[in-house]
Tab-separated table of C-alpha atoms in Angstrom:
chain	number	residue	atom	x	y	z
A	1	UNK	CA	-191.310	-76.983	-76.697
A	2	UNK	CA	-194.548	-76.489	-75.569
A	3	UNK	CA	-194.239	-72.911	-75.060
A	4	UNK	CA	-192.691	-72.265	-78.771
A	5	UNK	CA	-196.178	-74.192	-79.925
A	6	UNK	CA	-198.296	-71.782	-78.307
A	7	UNK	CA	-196.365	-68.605	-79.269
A	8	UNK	CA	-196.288	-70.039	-83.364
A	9	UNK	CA	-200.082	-70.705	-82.642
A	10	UNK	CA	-200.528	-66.769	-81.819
A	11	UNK	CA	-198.566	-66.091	-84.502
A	12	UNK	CA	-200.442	-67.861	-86.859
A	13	UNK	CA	-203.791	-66.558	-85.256
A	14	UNK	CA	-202.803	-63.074	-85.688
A	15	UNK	CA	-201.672	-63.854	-88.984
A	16	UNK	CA	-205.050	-65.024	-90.057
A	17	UNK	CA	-205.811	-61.570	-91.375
A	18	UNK	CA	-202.564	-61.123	-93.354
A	19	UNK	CA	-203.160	-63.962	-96.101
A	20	UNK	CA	-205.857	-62.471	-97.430
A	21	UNK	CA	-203.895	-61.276	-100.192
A	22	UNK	CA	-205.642	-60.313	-103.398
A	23	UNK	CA	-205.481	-58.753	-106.839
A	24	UNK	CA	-206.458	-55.338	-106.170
A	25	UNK	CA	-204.324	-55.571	-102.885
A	26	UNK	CA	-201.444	-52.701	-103.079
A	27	UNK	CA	-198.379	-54.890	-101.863
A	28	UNK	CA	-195.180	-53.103	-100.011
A	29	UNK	CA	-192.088	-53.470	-98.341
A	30	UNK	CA	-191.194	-50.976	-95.684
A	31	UNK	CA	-187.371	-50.464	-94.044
A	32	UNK	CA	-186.489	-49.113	-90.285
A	33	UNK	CA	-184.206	-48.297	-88.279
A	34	UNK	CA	-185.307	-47.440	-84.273
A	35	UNK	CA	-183.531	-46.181	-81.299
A	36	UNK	CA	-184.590	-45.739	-77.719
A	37	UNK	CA	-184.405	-46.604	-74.039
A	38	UNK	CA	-185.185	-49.642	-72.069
A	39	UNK	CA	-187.604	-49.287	-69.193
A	40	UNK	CA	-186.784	-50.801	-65.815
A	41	UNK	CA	-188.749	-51.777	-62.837
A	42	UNK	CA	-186.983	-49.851	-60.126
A	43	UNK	CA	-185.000	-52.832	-58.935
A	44	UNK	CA	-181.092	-52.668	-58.816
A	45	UNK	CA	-180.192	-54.839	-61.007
A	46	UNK	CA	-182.808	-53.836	-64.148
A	47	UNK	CA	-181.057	-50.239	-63.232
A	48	UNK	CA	-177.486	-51.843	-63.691
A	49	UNK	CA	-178.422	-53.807	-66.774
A	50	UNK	CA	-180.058	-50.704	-68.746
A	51	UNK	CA	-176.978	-48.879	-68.112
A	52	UNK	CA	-174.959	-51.638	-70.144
A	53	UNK	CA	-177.552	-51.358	-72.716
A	54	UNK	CA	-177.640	-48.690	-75.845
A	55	UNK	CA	-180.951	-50.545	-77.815
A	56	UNK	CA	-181.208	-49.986	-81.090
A	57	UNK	CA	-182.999	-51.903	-84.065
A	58	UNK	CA	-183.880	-52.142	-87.816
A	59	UNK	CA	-187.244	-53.578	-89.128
A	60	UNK	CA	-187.928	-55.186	-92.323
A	61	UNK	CA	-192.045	-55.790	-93.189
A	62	UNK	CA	-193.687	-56.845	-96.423
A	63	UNK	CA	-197.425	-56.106	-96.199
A	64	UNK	CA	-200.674	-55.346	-98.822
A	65	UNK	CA	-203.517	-52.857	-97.968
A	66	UNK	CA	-206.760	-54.461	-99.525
A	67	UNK	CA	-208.220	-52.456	-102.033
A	68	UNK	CA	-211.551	-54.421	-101.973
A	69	UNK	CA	-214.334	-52.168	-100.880
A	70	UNK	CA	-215.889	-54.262	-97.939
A	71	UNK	CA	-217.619	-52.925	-95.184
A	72	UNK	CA	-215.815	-54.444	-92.851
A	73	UNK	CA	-212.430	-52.483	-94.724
A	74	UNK	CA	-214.519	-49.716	-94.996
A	75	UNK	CA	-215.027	-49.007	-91.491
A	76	UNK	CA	-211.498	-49.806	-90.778
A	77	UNK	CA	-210.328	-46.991	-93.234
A	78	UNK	CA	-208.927	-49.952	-95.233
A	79	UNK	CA	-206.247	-51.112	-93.051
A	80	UNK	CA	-202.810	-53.211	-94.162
A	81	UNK	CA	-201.619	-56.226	-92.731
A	82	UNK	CA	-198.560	-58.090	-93.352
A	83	UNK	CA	-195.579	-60.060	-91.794
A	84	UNK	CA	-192.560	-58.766	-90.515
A	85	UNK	CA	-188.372	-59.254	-89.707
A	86	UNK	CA	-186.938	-57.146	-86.373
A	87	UNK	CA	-183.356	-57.497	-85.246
A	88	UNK	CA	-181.326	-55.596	-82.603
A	89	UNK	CA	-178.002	-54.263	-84.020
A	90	UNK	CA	-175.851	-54.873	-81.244
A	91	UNK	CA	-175.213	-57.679	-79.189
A	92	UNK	CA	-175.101	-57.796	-75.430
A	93	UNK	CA	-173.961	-60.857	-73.329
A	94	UNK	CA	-176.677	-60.807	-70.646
A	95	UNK	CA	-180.098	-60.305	-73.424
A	96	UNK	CA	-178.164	-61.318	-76.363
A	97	UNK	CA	-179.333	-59.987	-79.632
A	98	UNK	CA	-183.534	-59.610	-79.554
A	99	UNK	CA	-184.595	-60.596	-82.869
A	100	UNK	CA	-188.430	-61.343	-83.871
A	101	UNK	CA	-191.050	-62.452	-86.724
A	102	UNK	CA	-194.392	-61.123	-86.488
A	103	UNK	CA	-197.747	-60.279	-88.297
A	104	UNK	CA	-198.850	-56.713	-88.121
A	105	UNK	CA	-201.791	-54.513	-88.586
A	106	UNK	CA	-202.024	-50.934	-89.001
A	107	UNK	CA	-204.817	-48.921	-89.459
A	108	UNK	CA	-205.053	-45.471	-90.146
A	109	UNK	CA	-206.876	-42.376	-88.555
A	110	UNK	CA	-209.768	-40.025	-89.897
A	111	UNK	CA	-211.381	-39.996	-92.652
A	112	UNK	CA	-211.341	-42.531	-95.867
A	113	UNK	CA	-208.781	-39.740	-97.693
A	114	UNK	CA	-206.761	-41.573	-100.256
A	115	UNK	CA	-205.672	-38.374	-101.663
A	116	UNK	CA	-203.896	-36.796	-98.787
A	117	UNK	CA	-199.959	-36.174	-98.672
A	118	UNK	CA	-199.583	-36.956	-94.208
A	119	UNK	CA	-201.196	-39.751	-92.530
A	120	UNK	CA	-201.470	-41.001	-89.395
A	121	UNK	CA	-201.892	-44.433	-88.061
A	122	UNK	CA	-201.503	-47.003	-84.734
A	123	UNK	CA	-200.379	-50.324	-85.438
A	124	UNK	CA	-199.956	-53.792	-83.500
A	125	UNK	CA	-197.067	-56.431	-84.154
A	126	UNK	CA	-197.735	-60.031	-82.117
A	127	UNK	CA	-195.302	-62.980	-83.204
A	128	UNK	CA	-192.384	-64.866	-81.752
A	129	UNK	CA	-189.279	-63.298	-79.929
A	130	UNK	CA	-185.835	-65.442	-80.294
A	131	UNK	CA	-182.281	-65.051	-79.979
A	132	UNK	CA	-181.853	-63.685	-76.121
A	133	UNK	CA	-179.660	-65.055	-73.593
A	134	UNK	CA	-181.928	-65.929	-70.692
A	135	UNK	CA	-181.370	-65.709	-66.750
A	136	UNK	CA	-178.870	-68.188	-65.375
A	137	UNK	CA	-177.940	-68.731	-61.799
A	138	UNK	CA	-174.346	-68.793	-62.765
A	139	UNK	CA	-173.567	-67.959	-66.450
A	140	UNK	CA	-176.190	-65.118	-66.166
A	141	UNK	CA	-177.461	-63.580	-62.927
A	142	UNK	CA	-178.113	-60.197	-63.742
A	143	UNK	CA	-180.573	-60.809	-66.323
A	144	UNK	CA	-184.157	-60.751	-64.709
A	145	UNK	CA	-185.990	-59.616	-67.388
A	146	UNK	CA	-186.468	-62.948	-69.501
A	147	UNK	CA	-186.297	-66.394	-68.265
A	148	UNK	CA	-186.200	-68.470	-71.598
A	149	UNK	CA	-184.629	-67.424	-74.995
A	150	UNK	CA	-187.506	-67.608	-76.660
A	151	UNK	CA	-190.531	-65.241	-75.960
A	152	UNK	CA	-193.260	-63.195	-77.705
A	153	UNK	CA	-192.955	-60.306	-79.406
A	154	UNK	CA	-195.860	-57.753	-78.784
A	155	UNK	CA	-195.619	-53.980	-80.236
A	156	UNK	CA	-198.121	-51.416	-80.181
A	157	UNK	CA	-197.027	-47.987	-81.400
A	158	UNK	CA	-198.168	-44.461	-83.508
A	159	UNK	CA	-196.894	-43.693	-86.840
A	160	UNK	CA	-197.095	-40.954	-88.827
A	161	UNK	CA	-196.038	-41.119	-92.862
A	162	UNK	CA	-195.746	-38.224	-95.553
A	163	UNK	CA	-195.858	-39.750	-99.512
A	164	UNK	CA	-192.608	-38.164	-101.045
A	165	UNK	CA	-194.056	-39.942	-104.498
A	166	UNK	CA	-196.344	-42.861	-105.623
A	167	UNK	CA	-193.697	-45.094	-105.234
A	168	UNK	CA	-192.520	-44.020	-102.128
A	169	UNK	CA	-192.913	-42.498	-98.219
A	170	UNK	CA	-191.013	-41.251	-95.452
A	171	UNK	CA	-192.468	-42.502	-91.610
A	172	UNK	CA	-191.772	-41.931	-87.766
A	173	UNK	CA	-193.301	-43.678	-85.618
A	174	UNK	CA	-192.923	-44.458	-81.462
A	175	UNK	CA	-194.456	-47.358	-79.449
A	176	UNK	CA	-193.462	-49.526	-77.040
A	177	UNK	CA	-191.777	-53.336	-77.738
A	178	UNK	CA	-192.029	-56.138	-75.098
A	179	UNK	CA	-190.517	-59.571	-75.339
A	180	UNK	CA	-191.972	-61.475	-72.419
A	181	UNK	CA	-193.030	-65.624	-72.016
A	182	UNK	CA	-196.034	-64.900	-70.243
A	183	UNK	CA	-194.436	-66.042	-66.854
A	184	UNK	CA	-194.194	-69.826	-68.228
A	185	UNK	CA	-190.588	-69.316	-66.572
A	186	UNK	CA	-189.473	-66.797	-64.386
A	187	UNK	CA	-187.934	-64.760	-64.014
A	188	UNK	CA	-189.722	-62.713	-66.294
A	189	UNK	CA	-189.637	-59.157	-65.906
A	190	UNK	CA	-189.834	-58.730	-69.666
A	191	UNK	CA	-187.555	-56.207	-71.892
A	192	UNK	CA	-189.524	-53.314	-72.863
A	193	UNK	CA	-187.855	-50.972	-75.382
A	194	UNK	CA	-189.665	-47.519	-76.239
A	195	UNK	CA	-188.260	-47.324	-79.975
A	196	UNK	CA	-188.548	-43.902	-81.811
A	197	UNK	CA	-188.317	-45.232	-85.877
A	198	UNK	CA	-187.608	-43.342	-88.919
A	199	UNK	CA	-188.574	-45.802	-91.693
A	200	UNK	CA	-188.980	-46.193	-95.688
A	201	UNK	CA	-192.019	-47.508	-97.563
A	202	UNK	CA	-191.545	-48.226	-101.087
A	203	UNK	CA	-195.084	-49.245	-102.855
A	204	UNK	CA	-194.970	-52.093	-105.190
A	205	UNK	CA	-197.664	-51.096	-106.925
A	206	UNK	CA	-197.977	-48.032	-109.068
A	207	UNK	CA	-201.356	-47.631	-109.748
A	208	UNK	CA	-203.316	-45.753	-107.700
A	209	UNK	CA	-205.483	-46.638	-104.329
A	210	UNK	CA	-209.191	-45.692	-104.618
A	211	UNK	CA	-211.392	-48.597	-103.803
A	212	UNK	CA	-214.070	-46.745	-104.519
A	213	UNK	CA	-217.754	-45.357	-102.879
A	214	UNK	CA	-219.226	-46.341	-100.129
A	215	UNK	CA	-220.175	-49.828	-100.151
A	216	UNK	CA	-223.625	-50.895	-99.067
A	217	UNK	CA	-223.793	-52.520	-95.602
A	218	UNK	CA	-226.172	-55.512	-94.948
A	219	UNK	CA	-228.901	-54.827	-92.268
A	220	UNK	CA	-226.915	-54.465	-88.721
A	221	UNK	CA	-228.643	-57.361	-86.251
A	222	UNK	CA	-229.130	-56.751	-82.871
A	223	UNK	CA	-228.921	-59.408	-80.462
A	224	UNK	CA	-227.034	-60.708	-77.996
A	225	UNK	CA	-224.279	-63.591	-77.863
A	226	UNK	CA	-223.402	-65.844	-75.257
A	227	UNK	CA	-219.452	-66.882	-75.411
A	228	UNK	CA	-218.472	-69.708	-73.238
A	229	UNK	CA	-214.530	-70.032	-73.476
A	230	UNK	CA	-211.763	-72.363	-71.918
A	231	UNK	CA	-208.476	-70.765	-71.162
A	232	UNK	CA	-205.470	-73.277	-70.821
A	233	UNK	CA	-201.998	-72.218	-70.039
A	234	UNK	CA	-198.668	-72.407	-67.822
A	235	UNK	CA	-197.083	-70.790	-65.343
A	236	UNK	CA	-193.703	-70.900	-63.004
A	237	UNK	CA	-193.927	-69.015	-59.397
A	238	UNK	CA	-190.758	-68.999	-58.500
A	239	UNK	CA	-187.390	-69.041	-60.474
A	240	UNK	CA	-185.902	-72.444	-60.986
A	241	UNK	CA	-189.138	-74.438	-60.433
A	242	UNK	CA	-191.357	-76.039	-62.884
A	243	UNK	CA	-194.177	-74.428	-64.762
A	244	UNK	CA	-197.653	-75.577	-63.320
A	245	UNK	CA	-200.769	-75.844	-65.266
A	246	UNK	CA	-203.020	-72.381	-65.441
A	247	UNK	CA	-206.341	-71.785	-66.892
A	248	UNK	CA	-209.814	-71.491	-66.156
A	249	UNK	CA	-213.178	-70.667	-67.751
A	250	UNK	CA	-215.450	-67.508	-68.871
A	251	UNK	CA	-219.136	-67.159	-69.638
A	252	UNK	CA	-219.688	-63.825	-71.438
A	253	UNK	CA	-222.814	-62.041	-72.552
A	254	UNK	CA	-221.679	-59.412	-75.280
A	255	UNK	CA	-224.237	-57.363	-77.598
A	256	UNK	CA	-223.620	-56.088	-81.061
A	257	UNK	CA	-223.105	-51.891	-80.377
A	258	UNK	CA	-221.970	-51.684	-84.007
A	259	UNK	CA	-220.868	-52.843	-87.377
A	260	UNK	CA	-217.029	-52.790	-85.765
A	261	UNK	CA	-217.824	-53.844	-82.028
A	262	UNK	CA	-219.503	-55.661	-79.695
A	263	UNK	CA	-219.027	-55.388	-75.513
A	264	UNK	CA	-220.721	-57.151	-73.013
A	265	UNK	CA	-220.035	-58.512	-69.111
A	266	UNK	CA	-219.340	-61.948	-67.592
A	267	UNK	CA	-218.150	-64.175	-65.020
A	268	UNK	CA	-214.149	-65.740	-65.329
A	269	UNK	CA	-213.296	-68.455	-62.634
A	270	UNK	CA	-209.321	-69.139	-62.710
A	271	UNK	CA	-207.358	-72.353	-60.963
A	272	UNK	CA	-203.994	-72.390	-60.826
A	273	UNK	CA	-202.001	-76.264	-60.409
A	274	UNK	CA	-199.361	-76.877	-58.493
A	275	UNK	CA	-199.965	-75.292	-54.492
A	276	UNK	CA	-199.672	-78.242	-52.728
A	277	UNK	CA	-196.555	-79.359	-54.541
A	278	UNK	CA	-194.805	-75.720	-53.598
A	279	UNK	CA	-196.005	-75.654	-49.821
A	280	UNK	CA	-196.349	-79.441	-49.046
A	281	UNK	CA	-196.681	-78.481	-45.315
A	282	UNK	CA	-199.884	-75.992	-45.347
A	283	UNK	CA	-203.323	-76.878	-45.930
A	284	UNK	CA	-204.632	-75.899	-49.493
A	285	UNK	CA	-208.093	-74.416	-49.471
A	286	UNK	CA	-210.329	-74.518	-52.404
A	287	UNK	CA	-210.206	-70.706	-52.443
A	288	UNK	CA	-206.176	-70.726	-51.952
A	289	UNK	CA	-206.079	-71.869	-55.670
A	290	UNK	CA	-209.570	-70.777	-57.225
A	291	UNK	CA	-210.484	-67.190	-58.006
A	292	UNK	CA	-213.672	-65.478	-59.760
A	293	UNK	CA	-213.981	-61.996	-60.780
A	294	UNK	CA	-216.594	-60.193	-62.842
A	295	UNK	CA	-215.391	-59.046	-66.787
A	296	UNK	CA	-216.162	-56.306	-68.798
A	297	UNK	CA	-215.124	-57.940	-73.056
A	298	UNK	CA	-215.024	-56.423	-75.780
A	299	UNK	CA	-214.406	-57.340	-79.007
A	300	UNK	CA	-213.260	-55.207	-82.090
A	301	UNK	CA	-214.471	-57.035	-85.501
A	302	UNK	CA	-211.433	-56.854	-87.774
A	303	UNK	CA	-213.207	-59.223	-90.488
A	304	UNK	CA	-216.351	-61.084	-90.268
A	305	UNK	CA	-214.438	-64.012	-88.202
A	306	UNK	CA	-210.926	-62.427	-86.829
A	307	UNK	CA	-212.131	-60.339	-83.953
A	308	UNK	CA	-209.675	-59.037	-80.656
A	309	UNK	CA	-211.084	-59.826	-77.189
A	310	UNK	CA	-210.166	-57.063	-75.474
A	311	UNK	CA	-211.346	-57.202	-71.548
A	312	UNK	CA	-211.077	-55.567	-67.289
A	313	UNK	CA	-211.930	-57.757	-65.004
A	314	UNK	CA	-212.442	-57.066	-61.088
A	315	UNK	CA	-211.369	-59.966	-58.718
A	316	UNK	CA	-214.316	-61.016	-56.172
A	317	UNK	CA	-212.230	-63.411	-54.974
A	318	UNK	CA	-208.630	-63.686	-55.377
A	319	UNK	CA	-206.131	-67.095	-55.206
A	320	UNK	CA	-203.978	-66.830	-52.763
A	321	UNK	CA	-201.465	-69.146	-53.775
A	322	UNK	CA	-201.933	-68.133	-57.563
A	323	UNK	CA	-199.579	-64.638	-57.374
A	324	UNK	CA	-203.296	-62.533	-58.445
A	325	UNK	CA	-201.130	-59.123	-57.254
A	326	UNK	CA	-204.005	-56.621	-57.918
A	327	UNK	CA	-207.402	-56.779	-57.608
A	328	UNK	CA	-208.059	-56.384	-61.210
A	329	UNK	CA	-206.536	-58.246	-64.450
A	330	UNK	CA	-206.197	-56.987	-68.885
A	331	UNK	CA	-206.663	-59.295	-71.317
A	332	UNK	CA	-205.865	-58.429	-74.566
A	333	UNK	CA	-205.108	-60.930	-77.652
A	334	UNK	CA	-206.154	-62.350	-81.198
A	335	UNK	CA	-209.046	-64.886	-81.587
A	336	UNK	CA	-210.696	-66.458	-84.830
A	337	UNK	CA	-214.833	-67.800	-85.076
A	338	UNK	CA	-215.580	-70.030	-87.677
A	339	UNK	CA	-218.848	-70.136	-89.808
A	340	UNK	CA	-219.960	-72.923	-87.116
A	341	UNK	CA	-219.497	-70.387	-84.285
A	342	UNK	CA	-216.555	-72.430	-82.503
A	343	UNK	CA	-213.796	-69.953	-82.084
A	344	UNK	CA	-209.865	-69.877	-81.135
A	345	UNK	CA	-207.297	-67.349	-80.102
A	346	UNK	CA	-204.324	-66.782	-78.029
A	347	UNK	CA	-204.210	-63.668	-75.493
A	348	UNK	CA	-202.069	-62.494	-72.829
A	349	UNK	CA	-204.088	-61.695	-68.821
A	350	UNK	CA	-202.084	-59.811	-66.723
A	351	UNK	CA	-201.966	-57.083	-64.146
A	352	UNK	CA	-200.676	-53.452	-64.442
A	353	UNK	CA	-199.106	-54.463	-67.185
A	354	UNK	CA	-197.471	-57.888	-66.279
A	355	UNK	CA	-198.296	-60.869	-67.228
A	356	UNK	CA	-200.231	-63.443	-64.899
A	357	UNK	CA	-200.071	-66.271	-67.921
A	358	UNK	CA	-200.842	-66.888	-71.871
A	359	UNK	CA	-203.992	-68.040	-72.488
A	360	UNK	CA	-204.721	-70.383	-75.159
A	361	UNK	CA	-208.661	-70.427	-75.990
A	362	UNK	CA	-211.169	-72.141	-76.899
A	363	UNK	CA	-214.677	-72.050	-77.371
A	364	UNK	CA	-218.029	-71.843	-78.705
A	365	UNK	CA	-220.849	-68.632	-79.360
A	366	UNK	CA	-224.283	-69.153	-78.841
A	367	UNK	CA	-226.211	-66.334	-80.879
A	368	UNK	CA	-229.499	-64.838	-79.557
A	369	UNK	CA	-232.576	-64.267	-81.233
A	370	UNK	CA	-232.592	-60.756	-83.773
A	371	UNK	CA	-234.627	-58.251	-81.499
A	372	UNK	CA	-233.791	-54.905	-83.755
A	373	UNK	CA	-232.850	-54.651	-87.691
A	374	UNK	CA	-230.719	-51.501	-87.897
A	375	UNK	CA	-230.133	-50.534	-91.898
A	376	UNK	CA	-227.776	-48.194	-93.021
C-alpha cells in the first residue's frame, strides 16, 4: 500500500502541469497502436522469457496545448500536456497484461512555427503501471523482471507528426517504456519495451493555433539558490525479504543560467536501514551503511513552480551494505515549489540505468541576494 501511495503521489506531481486547462487551450485526443521488442539483461532466463513474448500495445491520451502566450510557454515552443490510457494487447501468464495511466508532456523542436505541415517533438509519460503478474517462487519463477504487480510507468520517446487537415494528424514515434518499482521488491529487473507507434491525433478544436508575438519577459535575476532536500524511500536487497527504509539528504547550490534552467553542485549523504538485520553476525560500520558523493543538479523550469531535477552524482564514499554498484548514480524526476519556496517531488536514483530506490522529496529553497538584472 505504501508503495501504490508514492507512485499516485508522482503521478499527481507530474500531473501538476496538465490541469492547467484553459479557454484558449486547443484540447485533443490522440489514438496508437505500438509494436516492438523487449530488452533483456543477458541472463538466461530474461532471454527465455522475451522469446515467449511478441509486445505490442495501443495508447489512448486526451491532452490541450496552451495557447496563452507566457514566457515560460514561449520558451518551451508551447508545449501540451495531458493524461493518458496504455494497454498491452495480449496477455502472457508470466507479465500478465502491462496496462498504465499517466500524465505526459511533449514539447516540440525548432522554431515557434505554427504554420508548418511536419513536426517534431520528444515527450515524457510518468504514472502508475498495473495489471502484471509478478515473480513467484512457485506459481512464477521465470519472471525476474518485476517483483510486485503494480509499478511505475516511465516513457521517454521521439515523435514526429505531419497535419493531414485542421482537424487531424498522422504520427510515428519510438522511445523506450519501463515498468519498474524502484527496487521496493525484488526482483526487479524491470520490463523495458522499445515501442515503434503509428498514432492518430484528432484536434478538438477548429480554430486555429497562433498565440501570438513574442511576449515580453520580466527582468531575468541572477542569483544563486540554496536547496536543502530530504529523500525518503524503500528498498528490498534480496528477493523474498522485506523492504528496508532508504533515504538520505542533499544540500545544493544551483544558479539561474537562464529563463528555462538553472544547474548548480552539491553534497548528497545516503543511509540505507536494515544491515544488521540481513547479516546479524558481522559488525556494521558507520560507513557499511552511509555513503556521500558530490552532485552535479539541474533543473529545467517547466512553469514558474513545476521544475525537473535532473542530476550525476560521483560516489566519494560508497555503502557497502547498501548495493551502490557503480561509482556514480542519475536522478531524474518531477518536483513542485510553492510561492513560500517549500517544494515536493518524486524521482527515481539509480545506476546505469537501474534503479537504486524512489525518492520521495521534500524540502525548502533559500534564494540569494540579486547580483545581475539581465533584461530581454
Amino acid at each position: 500500500m505504501r508503495l501504490r501511495k508514492i507512485f499516485i503521489l508522482g503521478l499527481f506531481f507530474s500531473g501538476i502541469c496538465s490541469f492547467q486547462v484553459e479557454a484558449q487551450s486547443k484540447k485533443f485526443i490522440e489514438v496508437s497502436y505500438d509494436r516492438g521488442p523487449i530488452i533483456g539483461n543477458n541472463k538466461d532466463w530474461a532471454s527465455e522469457l522475451i522469446d515467449m513474448i511478441d509486445y505490442s500495445g495501443v495508447d489512448l491520451r486526451f491532452g490541450w496545448r496552451s495557447g496563452k502566450n507566457t514566457y515560460y510557454n514561449y520558451i518551451n515552443r508551447f508545449p501540451s500536456y495531458g493524461l493518458g490510457f496504455t494497454s498491452a494487447v495480449n496477455y502472457y501468464k508470466e507479465i500478465g497484461r502491462p496496462m498504465g495511466v499517466y500524465a505526459f508532456g511533449e514539447f516540440p523542436f525548432g522554431k515557434n512555427d505554427f504554420n508548418r505541415k511536419l513536426n517534431f517533438s520528444y515527450f515524457a509519460q510518468i504514472g502508475l503501471g498495473f495489471n502484471m503478474n509478478p515473480y513467484h517462487p512457485d506459481n512464477n519463477p521465470l519472471n525476474g523482471f518485476v517483483g510486485t504487480s503494480v509499478n511505475a510507468h516511465v516513457h521517454f520517446g521521439l515523435k514526429a507528426a505531419y497535419k493531414v487537415s485542421d482537424s487531424y494528424e498522422l504520427f510515428t514515434s519510438i522511445g523506450t517504456k519501463h515498468y519498474s518499482n524502484g527496487s521496493y521488491k525484488k526482483p526487479n529487473a524491470g520490463i523495458n519495451f522499445i515501442p515503434i507507434a503509428v498514432g492518430l491525433k484528432m484536434n478538438l478544436d477548429k480554430a486555429e493555433f497562433h498565440p501570438g508575438i513574442k511576449p515580453d519577459f520580466p527582468p531575468l535575476e541572477k542569483r544563486g539558490y540554496w536547496n536543502i532536500a530530504a529523500y525518503t524511500g524503500m528498498k528490498s536487497y534480496e528477493i523474498g525479504e522485506k523492504a528496508y527504509f532508504r533515504g538520505g539528504l542533499g544540500v545544493n547550490y544551483l544558479w539561474e543560467l537562464s529563463y528555462k534552467y538553472r544547474g548548480g553542485i552539491g553534497i548528497d549523504w545516503f543511509y540505507g536501514a536494515g544491515a544488521r538485520d540481513r547479516y546479524p553476525e558481522e559488525d556494521i560500520a558507520f560507513t557499511d551503511v552511509n555513503s556521500f558523493a558530490v552532485v552535479g543538479s539541474w533543473e529545467w523550469k517547466l512553469t514558474e513552480n513545476l521544475y525537473m531535477p535532473i542530476a550525476i552524482g560521483v560516489y566519494l564514499s560508497k555503502a557497502h551494505y547498501n548495493q551502490e554498484t557503480t561509482g556514480f548514480y542519475e536522478r531524474i524526476g518531477v518536483r513542485y515549489r510553492m510561492d513560500n519556496n517549500i517544494f515536493a517531488g518524486v524521482q527515481i536514483k539509480a545506476h546505469k540505468a537501474k534503479a537504486d530506490f524512489f525518492e520521495f522529496t521534500f524540502g525548502y529553497t533559500i534564494p540569494g541576494k540579486v547580483r545581475k538584472v539581465v533584461v530581454r
